[in-house]
PDB file of C-alpha atoms in Angstrom:
ATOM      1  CA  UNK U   1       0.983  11.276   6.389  1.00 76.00           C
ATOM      2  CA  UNK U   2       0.598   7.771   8.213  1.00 73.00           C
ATOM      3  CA  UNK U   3      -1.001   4.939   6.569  1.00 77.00           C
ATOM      4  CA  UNK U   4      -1.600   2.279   8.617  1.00 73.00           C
ATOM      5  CA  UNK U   5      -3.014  -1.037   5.746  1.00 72.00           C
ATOM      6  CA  UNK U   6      -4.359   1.538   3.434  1.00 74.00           C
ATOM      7  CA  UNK U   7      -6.851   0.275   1.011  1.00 76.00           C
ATOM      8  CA  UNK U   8      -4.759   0.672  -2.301  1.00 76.00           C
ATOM      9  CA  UNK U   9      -6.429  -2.138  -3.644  1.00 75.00           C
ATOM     10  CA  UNK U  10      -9.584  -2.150  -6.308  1.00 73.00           C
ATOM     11  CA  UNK U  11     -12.566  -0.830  -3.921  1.00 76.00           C
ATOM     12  CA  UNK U  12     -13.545   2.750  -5.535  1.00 82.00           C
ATOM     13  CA  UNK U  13     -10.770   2.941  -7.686  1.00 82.00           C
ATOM     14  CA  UNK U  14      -8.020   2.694  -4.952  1.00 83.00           C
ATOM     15  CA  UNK U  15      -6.103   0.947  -7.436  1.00 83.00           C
ATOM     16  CA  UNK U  16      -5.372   3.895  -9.515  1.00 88.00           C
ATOM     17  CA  UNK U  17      -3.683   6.078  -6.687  1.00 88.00           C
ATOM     18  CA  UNK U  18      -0.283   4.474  -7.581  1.00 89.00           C
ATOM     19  CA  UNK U  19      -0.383   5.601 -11.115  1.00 92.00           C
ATOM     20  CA  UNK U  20      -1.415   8.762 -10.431  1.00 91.00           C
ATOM     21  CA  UNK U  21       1.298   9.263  -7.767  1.00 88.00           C
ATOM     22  CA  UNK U  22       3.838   8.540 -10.219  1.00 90.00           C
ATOM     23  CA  UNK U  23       2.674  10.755 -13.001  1.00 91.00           C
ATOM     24  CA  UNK U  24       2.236  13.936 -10.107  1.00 87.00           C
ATOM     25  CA  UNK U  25       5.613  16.097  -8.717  1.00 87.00           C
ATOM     26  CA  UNK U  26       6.557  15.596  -5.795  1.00 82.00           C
ATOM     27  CA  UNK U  27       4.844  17.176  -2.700  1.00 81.00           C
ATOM     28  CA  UNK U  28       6.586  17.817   0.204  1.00 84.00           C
ATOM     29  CA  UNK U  29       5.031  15.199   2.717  1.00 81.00           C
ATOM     30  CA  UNK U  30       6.742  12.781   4.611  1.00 84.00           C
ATOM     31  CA  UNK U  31       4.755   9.289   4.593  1.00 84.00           C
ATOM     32  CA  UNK U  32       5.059   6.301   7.055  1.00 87.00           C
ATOM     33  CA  UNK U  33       3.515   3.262   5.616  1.00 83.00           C
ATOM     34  CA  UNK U  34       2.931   0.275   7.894  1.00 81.00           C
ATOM     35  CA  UNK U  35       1.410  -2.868   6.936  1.00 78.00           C
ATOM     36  CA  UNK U  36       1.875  -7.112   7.729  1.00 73.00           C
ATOM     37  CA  UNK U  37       2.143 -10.070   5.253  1.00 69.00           C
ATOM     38  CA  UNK U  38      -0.811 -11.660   6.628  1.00 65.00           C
ATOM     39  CA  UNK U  39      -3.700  -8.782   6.617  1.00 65.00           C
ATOM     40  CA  UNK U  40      -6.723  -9.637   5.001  1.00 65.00           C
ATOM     41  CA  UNK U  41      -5.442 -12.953   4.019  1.00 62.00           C
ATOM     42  CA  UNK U  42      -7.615 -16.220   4.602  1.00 65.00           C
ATOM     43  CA  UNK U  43      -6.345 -19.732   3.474  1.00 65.00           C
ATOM     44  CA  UNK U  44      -8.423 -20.422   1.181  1.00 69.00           C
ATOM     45  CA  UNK U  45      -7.153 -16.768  -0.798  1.00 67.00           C
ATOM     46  CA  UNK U  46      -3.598 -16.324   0.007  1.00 61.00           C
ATOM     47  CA  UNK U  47      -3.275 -13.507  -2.385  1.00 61.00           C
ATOM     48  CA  UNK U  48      -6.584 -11.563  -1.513  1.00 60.00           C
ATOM     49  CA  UNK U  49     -10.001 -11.995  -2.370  1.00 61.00           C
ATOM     50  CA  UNK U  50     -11.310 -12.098  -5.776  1.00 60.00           C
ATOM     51  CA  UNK U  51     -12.877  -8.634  -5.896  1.00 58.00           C
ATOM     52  CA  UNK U  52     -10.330  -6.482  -3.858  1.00 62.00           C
ATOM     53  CA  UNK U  53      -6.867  -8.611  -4.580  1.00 69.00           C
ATOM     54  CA  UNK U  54      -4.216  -8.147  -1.556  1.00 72.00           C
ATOM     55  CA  UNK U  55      -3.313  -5.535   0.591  1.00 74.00           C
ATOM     56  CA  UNK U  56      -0.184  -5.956   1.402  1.00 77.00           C
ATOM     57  CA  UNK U  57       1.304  -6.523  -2.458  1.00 79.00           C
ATOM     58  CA  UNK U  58      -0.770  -3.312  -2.774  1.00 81.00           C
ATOM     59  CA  UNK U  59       0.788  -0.846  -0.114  1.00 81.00           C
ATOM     60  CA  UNK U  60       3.741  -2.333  -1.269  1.00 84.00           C
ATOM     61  CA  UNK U  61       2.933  -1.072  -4.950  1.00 87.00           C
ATOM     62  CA  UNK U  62       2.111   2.366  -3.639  1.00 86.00           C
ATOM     63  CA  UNK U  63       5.263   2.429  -1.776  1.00 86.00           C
ATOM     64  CA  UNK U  64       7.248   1.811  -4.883  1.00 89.00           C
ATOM     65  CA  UNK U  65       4.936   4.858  -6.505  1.00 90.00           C
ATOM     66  CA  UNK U  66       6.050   7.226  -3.876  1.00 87.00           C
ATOM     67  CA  UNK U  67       9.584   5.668  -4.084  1.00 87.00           C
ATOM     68  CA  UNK U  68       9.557   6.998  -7.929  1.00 89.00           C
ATOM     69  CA  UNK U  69       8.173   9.943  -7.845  1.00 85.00           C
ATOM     70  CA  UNK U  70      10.780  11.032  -4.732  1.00 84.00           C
ATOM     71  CA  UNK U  71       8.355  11.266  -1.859  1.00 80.00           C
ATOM     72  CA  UNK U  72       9.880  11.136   1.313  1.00 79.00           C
ATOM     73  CA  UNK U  73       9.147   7.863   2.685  1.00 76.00           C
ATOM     74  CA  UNK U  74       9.726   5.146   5.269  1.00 78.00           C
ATOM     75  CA  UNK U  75       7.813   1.641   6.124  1.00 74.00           C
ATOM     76  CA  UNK U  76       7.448  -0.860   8.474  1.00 73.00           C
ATOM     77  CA  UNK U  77       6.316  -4.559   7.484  1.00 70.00           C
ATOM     78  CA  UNK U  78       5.275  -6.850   9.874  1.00 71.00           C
ATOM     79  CA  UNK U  79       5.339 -10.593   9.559  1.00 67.00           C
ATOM     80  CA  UNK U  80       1.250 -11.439  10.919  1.00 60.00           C
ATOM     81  CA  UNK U  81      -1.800  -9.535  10.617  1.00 55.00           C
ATOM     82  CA  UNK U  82      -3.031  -5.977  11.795  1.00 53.00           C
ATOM     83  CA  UNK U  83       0.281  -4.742  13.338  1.00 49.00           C
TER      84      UNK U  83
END
C-alpha cells in the first residue's frame, strides 16, 4: 500500500484509523508512507488548521499505529512540502 500525505487527520473520521489499526491483527501488507514537515502548513497555523489539525504529526501517528500492531512498514520524510 503507498500513501503518499494521507489524510489521517479529522475530515470524515480519518482520525480514528490509527486506533482502529492498533486494536486489528496484523494483515499481511507492506506500506510505504511518505510525507514532508511542511505540507499543509501556512504561517499563520504551524500545526494545521483549526478544523483538520496537521498532516504530517498525523501520518506520523498512523505510522506509529502500524508500527504496533507489526505491519510491515517503511517511510520517507521530507524536509518542505508535497515531496
Amino acid at each position: 500500500m503507498l500513501s503518499f500525505i494521507g489524510t489521517y487527520v479529522a475530515m470524515k473520521g480519518a482520525d480514528q484509523l490509527p486506533a482502529l489499526v492498533r486494536k486489528t491483527e496484523p494483515k499481511p501488507l507492506r506500506i510505504f508512507m511518505q510525507d514532508g514537515t511542511g505540507d499543509h502548513i501556512v504561517p499563520a497555523e504551524p500545526y494545521g488548521t483549526f478544523y483538520a489539525e496537521s498532516w504530517q504529526i498525523n501520518n506520523r501517528v498512523m505510522y506509529e499505529a502500524l508500527e504496533y500492531s507489526g505491519m510491515t512498514r517503511s517511510s520517507r520524510w521530507g524536509q518542505r512540502g508535497t515531496t
